Coordinates of C-alpha atoms and ligand atoms in Angstrom, one line a residue:
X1 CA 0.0 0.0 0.0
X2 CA 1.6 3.3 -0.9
X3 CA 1.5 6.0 2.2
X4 CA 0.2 9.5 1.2
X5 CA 2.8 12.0 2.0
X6 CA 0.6 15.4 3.6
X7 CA 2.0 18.9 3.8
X8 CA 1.5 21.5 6.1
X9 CA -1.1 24.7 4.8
X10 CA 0.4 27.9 6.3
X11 CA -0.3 31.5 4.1
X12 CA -2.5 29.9 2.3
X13 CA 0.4 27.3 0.9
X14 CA 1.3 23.6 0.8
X15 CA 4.2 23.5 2.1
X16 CA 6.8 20.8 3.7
X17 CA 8.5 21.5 7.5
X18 CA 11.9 23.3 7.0
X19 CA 13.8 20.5 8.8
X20 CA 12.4 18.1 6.2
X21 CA 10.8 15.9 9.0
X22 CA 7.8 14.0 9.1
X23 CA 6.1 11.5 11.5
X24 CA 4.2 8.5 10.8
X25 CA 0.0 8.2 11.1
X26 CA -0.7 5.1 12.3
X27 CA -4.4 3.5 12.1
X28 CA -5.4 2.6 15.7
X29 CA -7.3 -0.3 14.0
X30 CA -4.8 -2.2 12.5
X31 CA -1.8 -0.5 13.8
X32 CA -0.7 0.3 10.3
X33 CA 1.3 3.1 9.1
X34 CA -1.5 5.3 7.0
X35 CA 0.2 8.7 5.8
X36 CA 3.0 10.8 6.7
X37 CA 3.1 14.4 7.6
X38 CA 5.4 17.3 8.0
X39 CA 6.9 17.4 11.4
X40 CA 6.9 21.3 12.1
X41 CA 8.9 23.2 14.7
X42 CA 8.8 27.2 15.6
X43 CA 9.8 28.3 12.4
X44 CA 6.8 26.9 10.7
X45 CA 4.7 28.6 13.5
X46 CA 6.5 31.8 13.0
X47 CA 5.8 31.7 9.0
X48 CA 2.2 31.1 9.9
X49 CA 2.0 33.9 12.3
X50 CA 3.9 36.2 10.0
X51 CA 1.1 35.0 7.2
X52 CA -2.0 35.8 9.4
X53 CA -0.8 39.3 10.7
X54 CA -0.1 40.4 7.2
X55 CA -4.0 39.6 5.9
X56 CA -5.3 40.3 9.5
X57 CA -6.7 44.1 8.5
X58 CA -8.0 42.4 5.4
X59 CA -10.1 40.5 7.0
X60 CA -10.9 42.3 9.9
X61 CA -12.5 44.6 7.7
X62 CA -14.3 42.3 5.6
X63 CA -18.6 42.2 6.0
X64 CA -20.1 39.2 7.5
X65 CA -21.8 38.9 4.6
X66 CA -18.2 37.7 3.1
X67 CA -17.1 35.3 6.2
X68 CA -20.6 33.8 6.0
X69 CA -20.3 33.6 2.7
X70 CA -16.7 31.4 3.1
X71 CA -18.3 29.7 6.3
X72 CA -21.0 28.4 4.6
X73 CA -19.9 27.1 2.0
X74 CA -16.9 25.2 3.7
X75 CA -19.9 23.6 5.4
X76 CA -21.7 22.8 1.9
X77 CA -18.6 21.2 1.0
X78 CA -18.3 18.9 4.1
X79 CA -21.3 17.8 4.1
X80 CA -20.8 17.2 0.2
X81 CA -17.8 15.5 0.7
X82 CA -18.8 13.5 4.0
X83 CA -17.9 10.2 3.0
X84 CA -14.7 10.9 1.6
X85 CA -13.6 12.8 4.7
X86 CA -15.1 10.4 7.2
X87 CA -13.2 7.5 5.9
X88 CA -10.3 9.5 6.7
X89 CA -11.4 10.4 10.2
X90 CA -12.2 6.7 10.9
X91 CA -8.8 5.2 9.7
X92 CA -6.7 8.3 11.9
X93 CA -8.9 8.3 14.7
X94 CA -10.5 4.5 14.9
X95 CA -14.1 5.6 15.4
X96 CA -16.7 4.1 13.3
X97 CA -17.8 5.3 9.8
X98 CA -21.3 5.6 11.0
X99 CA -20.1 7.7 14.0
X100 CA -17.5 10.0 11.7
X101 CA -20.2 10.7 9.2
X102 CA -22.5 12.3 12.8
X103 CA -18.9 14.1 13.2
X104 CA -18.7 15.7 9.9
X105 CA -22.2 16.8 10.2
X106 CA -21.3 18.4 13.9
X107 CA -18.4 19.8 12.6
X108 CA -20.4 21.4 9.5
X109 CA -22.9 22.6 12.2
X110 CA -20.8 24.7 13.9
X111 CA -19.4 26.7 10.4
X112 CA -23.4 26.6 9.7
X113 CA -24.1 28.4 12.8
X114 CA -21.1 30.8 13.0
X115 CA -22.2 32.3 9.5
X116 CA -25.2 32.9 10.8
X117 CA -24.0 34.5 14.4
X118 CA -21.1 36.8 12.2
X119 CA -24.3 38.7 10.7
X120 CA -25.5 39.4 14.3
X121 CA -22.0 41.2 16.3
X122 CA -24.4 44.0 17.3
X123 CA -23.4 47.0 19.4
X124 CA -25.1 48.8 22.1
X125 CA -25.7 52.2 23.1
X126 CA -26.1 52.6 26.6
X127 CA -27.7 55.9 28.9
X128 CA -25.0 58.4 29.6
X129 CA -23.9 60.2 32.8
X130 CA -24.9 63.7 31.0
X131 CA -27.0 64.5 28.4
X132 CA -24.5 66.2 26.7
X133 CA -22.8 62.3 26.2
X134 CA -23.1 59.3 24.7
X135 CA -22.0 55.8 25.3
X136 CA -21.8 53.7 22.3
X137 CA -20.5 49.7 22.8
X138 CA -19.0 48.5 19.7
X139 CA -17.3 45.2 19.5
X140 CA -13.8 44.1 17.4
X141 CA -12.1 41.1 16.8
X142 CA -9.6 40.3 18.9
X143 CA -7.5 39.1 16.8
X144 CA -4.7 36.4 15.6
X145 CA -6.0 33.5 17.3
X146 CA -4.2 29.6 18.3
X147 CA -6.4 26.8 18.3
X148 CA -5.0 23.5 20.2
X149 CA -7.1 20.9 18.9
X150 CA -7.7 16.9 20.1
X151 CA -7.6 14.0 18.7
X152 CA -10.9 12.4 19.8
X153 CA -13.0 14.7 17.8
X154 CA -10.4 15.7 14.5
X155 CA -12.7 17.7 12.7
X156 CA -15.8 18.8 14.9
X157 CA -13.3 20.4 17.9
X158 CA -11.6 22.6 14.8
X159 CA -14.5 24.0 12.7
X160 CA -15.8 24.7 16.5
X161 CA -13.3 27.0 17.3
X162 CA -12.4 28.2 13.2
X163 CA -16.5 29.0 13.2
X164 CA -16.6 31.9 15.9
X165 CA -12.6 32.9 15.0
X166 CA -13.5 33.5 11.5
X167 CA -17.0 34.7 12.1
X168 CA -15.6 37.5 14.0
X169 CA -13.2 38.7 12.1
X170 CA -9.8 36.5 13.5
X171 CA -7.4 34.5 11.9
X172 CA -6.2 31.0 13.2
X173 CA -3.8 28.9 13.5
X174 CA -4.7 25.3 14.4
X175 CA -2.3 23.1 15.8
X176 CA -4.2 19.8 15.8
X177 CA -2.8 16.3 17.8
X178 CA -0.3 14.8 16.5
X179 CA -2.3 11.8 16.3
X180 CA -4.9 13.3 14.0
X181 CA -3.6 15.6 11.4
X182 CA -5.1 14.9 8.5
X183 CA -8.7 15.5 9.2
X184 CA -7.4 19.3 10.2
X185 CA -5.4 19.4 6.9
X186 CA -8.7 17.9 5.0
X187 CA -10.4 21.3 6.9
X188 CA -8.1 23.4 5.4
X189 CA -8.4 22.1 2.0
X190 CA -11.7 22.4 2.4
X191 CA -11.5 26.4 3.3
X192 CA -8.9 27.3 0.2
X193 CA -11.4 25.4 -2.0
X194 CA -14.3 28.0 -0.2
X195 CA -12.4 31.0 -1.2
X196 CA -10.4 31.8 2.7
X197 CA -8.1 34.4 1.9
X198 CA -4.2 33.3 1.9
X199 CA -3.1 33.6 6.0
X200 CA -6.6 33.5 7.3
X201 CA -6.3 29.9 8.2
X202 CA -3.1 28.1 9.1
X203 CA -2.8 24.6 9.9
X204 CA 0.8 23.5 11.6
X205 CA 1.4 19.5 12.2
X206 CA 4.1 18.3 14.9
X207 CA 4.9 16.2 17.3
X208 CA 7.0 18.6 19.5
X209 CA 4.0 21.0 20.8
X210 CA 6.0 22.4 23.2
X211 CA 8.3 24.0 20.7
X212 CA 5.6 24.7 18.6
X213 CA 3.2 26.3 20.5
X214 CA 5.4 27.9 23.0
X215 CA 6.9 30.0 19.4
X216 CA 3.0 31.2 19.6
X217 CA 2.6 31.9 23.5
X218 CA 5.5 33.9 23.3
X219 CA 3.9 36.0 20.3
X220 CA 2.5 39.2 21.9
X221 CA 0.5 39.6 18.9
X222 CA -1.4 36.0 19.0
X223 CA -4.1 37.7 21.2
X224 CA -5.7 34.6 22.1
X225 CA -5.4 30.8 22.5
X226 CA -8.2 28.1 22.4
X227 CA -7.4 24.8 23.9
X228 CA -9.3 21.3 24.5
X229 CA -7.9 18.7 25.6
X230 CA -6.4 17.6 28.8
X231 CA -6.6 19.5 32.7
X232 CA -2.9 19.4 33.2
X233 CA -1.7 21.1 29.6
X234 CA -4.6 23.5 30.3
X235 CA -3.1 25.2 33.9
X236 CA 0.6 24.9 31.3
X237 CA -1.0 27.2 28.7
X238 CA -2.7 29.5 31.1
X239 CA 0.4 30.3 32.7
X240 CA 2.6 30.8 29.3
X241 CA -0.9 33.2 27.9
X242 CA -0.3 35.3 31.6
X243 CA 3.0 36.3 30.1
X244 CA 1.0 38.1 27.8
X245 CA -2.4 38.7 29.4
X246 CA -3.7 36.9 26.1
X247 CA -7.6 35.6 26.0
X248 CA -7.8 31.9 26.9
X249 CA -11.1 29.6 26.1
X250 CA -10.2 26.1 27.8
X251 CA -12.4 22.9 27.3
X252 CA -10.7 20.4 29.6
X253 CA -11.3 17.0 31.6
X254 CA -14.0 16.1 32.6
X255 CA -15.4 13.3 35.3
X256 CA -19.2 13.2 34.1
X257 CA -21.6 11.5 36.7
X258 CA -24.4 9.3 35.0
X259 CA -27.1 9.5 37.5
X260 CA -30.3 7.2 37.1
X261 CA -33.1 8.0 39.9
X262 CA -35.3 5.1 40.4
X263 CA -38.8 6.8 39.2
X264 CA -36.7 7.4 35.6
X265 CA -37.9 5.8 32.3
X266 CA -35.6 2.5 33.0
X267 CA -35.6 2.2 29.4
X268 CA -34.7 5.6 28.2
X269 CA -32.1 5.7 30.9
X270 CA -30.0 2.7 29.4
X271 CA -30.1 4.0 25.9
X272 CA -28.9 7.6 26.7
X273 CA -26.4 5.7 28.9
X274 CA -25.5 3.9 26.0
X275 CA -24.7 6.7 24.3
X276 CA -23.1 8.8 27.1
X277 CA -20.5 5.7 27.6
X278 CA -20.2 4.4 24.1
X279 CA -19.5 7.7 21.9
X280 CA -16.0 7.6 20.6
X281 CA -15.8 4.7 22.5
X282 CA -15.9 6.4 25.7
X283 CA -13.1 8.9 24.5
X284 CA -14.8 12.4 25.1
X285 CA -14.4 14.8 27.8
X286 CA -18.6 14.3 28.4
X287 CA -18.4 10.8 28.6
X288 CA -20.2 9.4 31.3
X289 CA -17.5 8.3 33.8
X290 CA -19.5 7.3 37.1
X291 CA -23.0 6.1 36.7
X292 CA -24.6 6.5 39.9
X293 CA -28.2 4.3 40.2
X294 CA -30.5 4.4 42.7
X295 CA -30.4 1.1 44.9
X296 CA -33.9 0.0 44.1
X297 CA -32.9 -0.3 40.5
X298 CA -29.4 -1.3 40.5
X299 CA -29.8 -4.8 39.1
X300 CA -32.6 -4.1 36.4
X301 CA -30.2 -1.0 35.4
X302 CA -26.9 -2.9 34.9
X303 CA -28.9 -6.0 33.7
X304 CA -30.2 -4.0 30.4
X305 CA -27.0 -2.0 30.3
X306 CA -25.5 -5.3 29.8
X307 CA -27.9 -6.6 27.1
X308 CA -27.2 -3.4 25.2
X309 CA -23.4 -3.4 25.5
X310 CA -23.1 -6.8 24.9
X311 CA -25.0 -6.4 21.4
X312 CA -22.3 -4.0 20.2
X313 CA -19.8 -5.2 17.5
X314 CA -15.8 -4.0 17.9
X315 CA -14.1 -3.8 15.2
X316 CA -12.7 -1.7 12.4
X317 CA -14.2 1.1 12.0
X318 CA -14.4 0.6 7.9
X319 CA -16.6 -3.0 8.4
X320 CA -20.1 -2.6 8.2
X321 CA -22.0 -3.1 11.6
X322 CA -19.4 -2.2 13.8
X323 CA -20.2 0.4 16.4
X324 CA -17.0 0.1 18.9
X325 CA -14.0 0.9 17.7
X326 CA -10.3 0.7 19.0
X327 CA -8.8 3.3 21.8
X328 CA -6.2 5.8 19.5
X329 CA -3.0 4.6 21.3
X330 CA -1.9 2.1 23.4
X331 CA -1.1 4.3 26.3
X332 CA -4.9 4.7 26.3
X333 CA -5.8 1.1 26.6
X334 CA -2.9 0.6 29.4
X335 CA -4.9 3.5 31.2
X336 CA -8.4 1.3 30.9
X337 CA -6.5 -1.5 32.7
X338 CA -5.0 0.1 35.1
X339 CA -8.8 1.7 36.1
X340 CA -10.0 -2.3 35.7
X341 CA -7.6 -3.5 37.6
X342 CA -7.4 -1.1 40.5
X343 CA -11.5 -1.4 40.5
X344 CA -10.7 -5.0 40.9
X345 CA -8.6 -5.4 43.3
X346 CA -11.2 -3.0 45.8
X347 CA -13.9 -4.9 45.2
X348 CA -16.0 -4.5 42.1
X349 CA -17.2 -6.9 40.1
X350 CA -17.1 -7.5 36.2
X351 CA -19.9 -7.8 34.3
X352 CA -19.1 -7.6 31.1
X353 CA -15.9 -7.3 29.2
X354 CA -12.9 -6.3 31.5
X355 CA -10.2 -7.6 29.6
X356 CA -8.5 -6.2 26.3
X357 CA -8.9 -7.3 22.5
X358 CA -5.7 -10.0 21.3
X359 CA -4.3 -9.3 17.6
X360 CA -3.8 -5.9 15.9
X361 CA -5.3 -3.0 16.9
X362 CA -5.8 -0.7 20.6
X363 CA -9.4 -2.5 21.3
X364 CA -11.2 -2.8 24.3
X365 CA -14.6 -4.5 24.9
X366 CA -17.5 -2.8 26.3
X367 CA -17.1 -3.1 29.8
X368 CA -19.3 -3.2 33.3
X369 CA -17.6 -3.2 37.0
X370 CA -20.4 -3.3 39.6
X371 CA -20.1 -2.3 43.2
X372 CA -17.8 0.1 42.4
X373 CA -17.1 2.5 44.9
X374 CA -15.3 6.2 45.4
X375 CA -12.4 5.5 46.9
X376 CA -11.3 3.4 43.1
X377 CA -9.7 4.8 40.2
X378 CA -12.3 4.9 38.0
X379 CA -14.5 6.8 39.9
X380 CA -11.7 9.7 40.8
X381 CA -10.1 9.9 37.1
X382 CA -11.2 10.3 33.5
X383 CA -11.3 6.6 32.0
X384 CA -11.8 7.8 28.3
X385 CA -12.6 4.2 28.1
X386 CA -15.5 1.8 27.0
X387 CA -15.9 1.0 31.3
X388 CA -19.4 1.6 32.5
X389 CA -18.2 1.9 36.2
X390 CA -21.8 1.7 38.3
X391 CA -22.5 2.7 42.5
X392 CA -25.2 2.7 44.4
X393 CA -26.6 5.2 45.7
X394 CA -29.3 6.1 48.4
X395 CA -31.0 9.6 48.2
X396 CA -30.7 12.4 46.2
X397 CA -28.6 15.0 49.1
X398 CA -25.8 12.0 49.0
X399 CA -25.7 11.6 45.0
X400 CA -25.5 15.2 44.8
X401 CA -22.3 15.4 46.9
X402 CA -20.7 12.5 45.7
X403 CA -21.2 13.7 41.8
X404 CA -20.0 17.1 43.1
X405 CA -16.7 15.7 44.7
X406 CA -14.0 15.8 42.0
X407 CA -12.6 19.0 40.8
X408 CA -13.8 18.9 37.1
X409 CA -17.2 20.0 36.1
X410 CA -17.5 19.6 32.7
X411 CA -20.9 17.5 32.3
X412 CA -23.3 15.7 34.3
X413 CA -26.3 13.7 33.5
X414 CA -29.3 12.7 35.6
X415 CA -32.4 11.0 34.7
X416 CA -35.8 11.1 36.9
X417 CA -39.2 11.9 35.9
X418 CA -39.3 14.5 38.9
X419 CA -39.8 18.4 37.3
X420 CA -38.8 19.3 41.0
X421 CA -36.0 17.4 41.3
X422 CA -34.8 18.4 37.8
X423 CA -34.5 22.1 38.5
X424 CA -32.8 20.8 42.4
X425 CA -30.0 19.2 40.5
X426 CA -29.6 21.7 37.1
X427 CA -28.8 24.3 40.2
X428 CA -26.5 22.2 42.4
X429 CA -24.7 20.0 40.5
X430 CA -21.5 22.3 40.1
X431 CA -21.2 21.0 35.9
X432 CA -21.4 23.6 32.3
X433 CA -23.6 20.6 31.0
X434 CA -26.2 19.1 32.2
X435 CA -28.3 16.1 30.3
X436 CA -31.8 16.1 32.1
X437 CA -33.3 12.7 30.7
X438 CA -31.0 13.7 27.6
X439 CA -27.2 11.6 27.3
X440 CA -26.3 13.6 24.4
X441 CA -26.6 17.7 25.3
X442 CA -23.7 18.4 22.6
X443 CA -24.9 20.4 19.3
X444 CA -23.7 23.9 18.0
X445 CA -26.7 25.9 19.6
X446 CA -26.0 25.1 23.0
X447 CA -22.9 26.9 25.3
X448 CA -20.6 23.7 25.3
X449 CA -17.8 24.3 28.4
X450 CA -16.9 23.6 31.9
X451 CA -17.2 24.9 35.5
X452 CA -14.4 24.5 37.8
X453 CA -10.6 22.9 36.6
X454 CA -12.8 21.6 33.3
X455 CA -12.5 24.9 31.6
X456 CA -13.6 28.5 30.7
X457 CA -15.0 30.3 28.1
X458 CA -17.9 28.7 26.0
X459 CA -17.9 27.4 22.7
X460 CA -20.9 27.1 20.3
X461 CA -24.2 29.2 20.7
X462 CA -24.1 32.9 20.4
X463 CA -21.7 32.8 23.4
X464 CA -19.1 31.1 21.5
X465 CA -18.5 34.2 19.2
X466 CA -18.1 36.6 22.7
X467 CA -14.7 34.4 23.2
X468 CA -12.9 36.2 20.1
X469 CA -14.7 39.6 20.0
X470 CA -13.3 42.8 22.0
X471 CA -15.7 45.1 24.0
X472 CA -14.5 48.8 23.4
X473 CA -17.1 51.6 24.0
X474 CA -17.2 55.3 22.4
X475 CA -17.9 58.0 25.4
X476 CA -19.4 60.6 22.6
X477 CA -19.6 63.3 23.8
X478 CA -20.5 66.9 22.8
X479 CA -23.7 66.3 21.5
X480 CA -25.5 69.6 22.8
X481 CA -22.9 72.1 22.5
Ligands
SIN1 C1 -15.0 16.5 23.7 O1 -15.1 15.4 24.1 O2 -14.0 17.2 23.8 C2 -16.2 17.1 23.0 C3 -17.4 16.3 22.9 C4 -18.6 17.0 22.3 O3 -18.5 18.1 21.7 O4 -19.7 16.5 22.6

């Protein structure tokens, strides 16, 4: 099989690394060797920077009329162009072709809705101190713009963060992982195709991100850095933006508590848990890590949960019928084991799965530990993982504290057919997200982003284009005189 050789898109260019390095993309499916891309270092980030500061005023000044025009039909042509492009997103990233196509339409989504929200950056006037005054609020882009960019959603995580950047007015540079570059690259060939101007859009691969980025944190004139991925590299980028002061939007870990109330819909509860667990194999920042169920229904629960797991076919991604796919490295699957094992050892009990895949490929079966407890692993840590860890739990004042006892707060789920108890636990549970009888909350009209060490800023909605848009106000005055 020949291997496709990518290059980098910086001002608008194809271009190779200077060094002349490149690093292998392996499929996490059959641990084969798929393309192989331009390792970049600073000087490839400095080239892009360079790029995006000279069209900058360009397209600052541009109408929205323009950038919705570019917007919308980058996300024509994804959605065009969505088998193509989720094949490549299922042989990077692992995930099913079924579940990549759903990503390409989520990432087309969120360029749908930011051309839309560019036509809508109003300004304010606001009641003066004097009459002879005038307070005018006008908002302004703020400017050249990083994204950071996982590997667990390659495309959707990009276009959510290129949407609002380019809706307002900002250029961007993505740095995507390492692990997943050629979904991002796919993005950008998507945008030159839609017109972008040269510079607007950068996309620089490598596996030495500190380098990299740190050539862009040390920029005074990248005015703002957008980062998902994990807790840790989060606090590292928010101390190198201090230097700074730039704008920071983090979407970080996330410990999401799964919690089933014993007058729920037993039925809808399982499936919504099924998707809450199961999407990207359990390898998103809202997956749900802990599912807490209320003792009364604790067997029925996992009993069902069971059925439904057990149904699922792992496999590559690329065979029909498959719906679990591998983990993207085997550091990830060594993580699984360790939370398997450690929940072991304390106690639980398997129920399904609980040991990993033999031949090629980073697989792990769907998984159940029962009797898990809060003082294991897997109910203090992100899995990102196919483990449905499950708990008892007694009343609603305990389940509250326990889901609230971790220092992420990204999302949180809870199902009950209780209207009282559903506005109790939107207002105390200390989570951005919250799935009330609902295990998939994510779509580009809602404020996607966490509370506590999961993150700040929002993304998606019309909050997500506040995060790259200045407030400056006129004090006018002289109006009488
Ligand atoms: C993530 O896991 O980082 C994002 C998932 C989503 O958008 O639902």
């Amino acid at each position: 099989m020949e291997i496709e050789t990518a290059q980098l898109f910086i001002g608008g260019e194809w271009t190779d690394a200077s060094g002349g390095d490149y690093f292998d993309v392996v499929n996490p499916a059959t641990e084969r060797v798929i393309a192989r891309v331009p390792d970049a270092g600073p000087d490839e980030m400095r080239r892009a920077i360079d790029a995006a500061l000279a069209v900058q005023p360009h397209w600052a000044e541009s109408t929205a009329a323009e950038r919705a025009g570019i917007l919308s039909k980058a996300a024509r042509m994804m959605r065009e162009q969505a088998d193509d492009l989720a094949r490549i997103m299922t042989e990077e990233e692992g995930k099913p072709f079924s579940e990549s196509l759903g990503e390409i339409s989520y990432a087309a989504s969120f360029l749908e809705w930011f051309a839309e929200e560019s036509k809508r950056i109003y300004g304010e006037t606001i009641p003066a101190n004097s009459s002879n005054k005038r307070i005018l609020v006008i908002k302004r882009p703020v400017g050249l713009s990083l994204a950071i960019t996982p590997w667990n959603f390659p495309a959707a995580m990009i276009t959510r963060k290129v949407g609002p950047a380019l809706a307002a007015g900002c250029p961007m540079i993505v740095k995507p992982s390492e692990l997943t570059p050629l979904s991002a690259l796919e993005i950008a060939r998507i945008f030159e195709e839609a017109g972008l101007p040269k510079g607007v859009l950068s996309i620089v691969t490598g596996t030495r991100p500190g380098p990299l980025v740190a050539a862009a944190m040390e920029e005074f004139r990248v005015r703002k850095i957008s980062f998902t991925g994990s807790t840790a590299v989060g606090k590292l980028l928010m101390k190198q933006a201090a230097d700074s002061v730039k704008r920071v939007s983090f979407e970080l870990g996330g410990q999401a508590p799964f919690i089933v109330f014993a007058d729920a819909d037993l039925d809808a509860a399982v499936e919504n848990a099924v998707i809450a667990k199961m999407r990207s194999v359990g390898e998103s920042c809202v997956a749900a890590n802990r599912m807490y169920v209320q003792r009364p229904i604790v067997e029925a629960f996992t009993a069902k949960l069971s059925t439904a797991l057990a149904a699922m076919k792992m496999g590559n991604g690329l065979e029909d019928g498959v719906s679990v796919g591998p983990l993207i490295e085997p550091r990830a699957v060594d993580k699984v084991e360790r939370h398997v094992a450690d929940a072991r050892q304390k106690g639980a009990t398997v129920i399904l799965g609980g040991s990993k895949g033999t031949g090629a490929g980073y697989f792990y079966p769907p998984t159940i530990l029962a009797n898990v407890d809060d003082s294991m692993l897997i109910a203090q840590e992100e899995t990102f993982g196919p483990v449905a860890a499950i708990m008892a739990f007694d009343t609603e004042e305990e389940v509250i504290a326990r889901a609230n006892n971790t220092h992420a707060g990204l999302a949180a789920y809870f199902f009950t057919r209780d209207i009282g108890r559903v506005m109790r636990l939107a207002e105390r549970l200390e989570y951005g997200i919250l799935g009330a009888n609902d295990g998939l909350p994510s779509t580009a009209q809602a404020p996607f982003g966490g509370l506590k060490e999961s993150g700040l800023g929002r993304e998606g909605s019309h909050y997500g284009i506040d995060e790259y848009l200045d407030i400056k106000y006129v004090s006018l005055g002289g109006i009488n005189t």
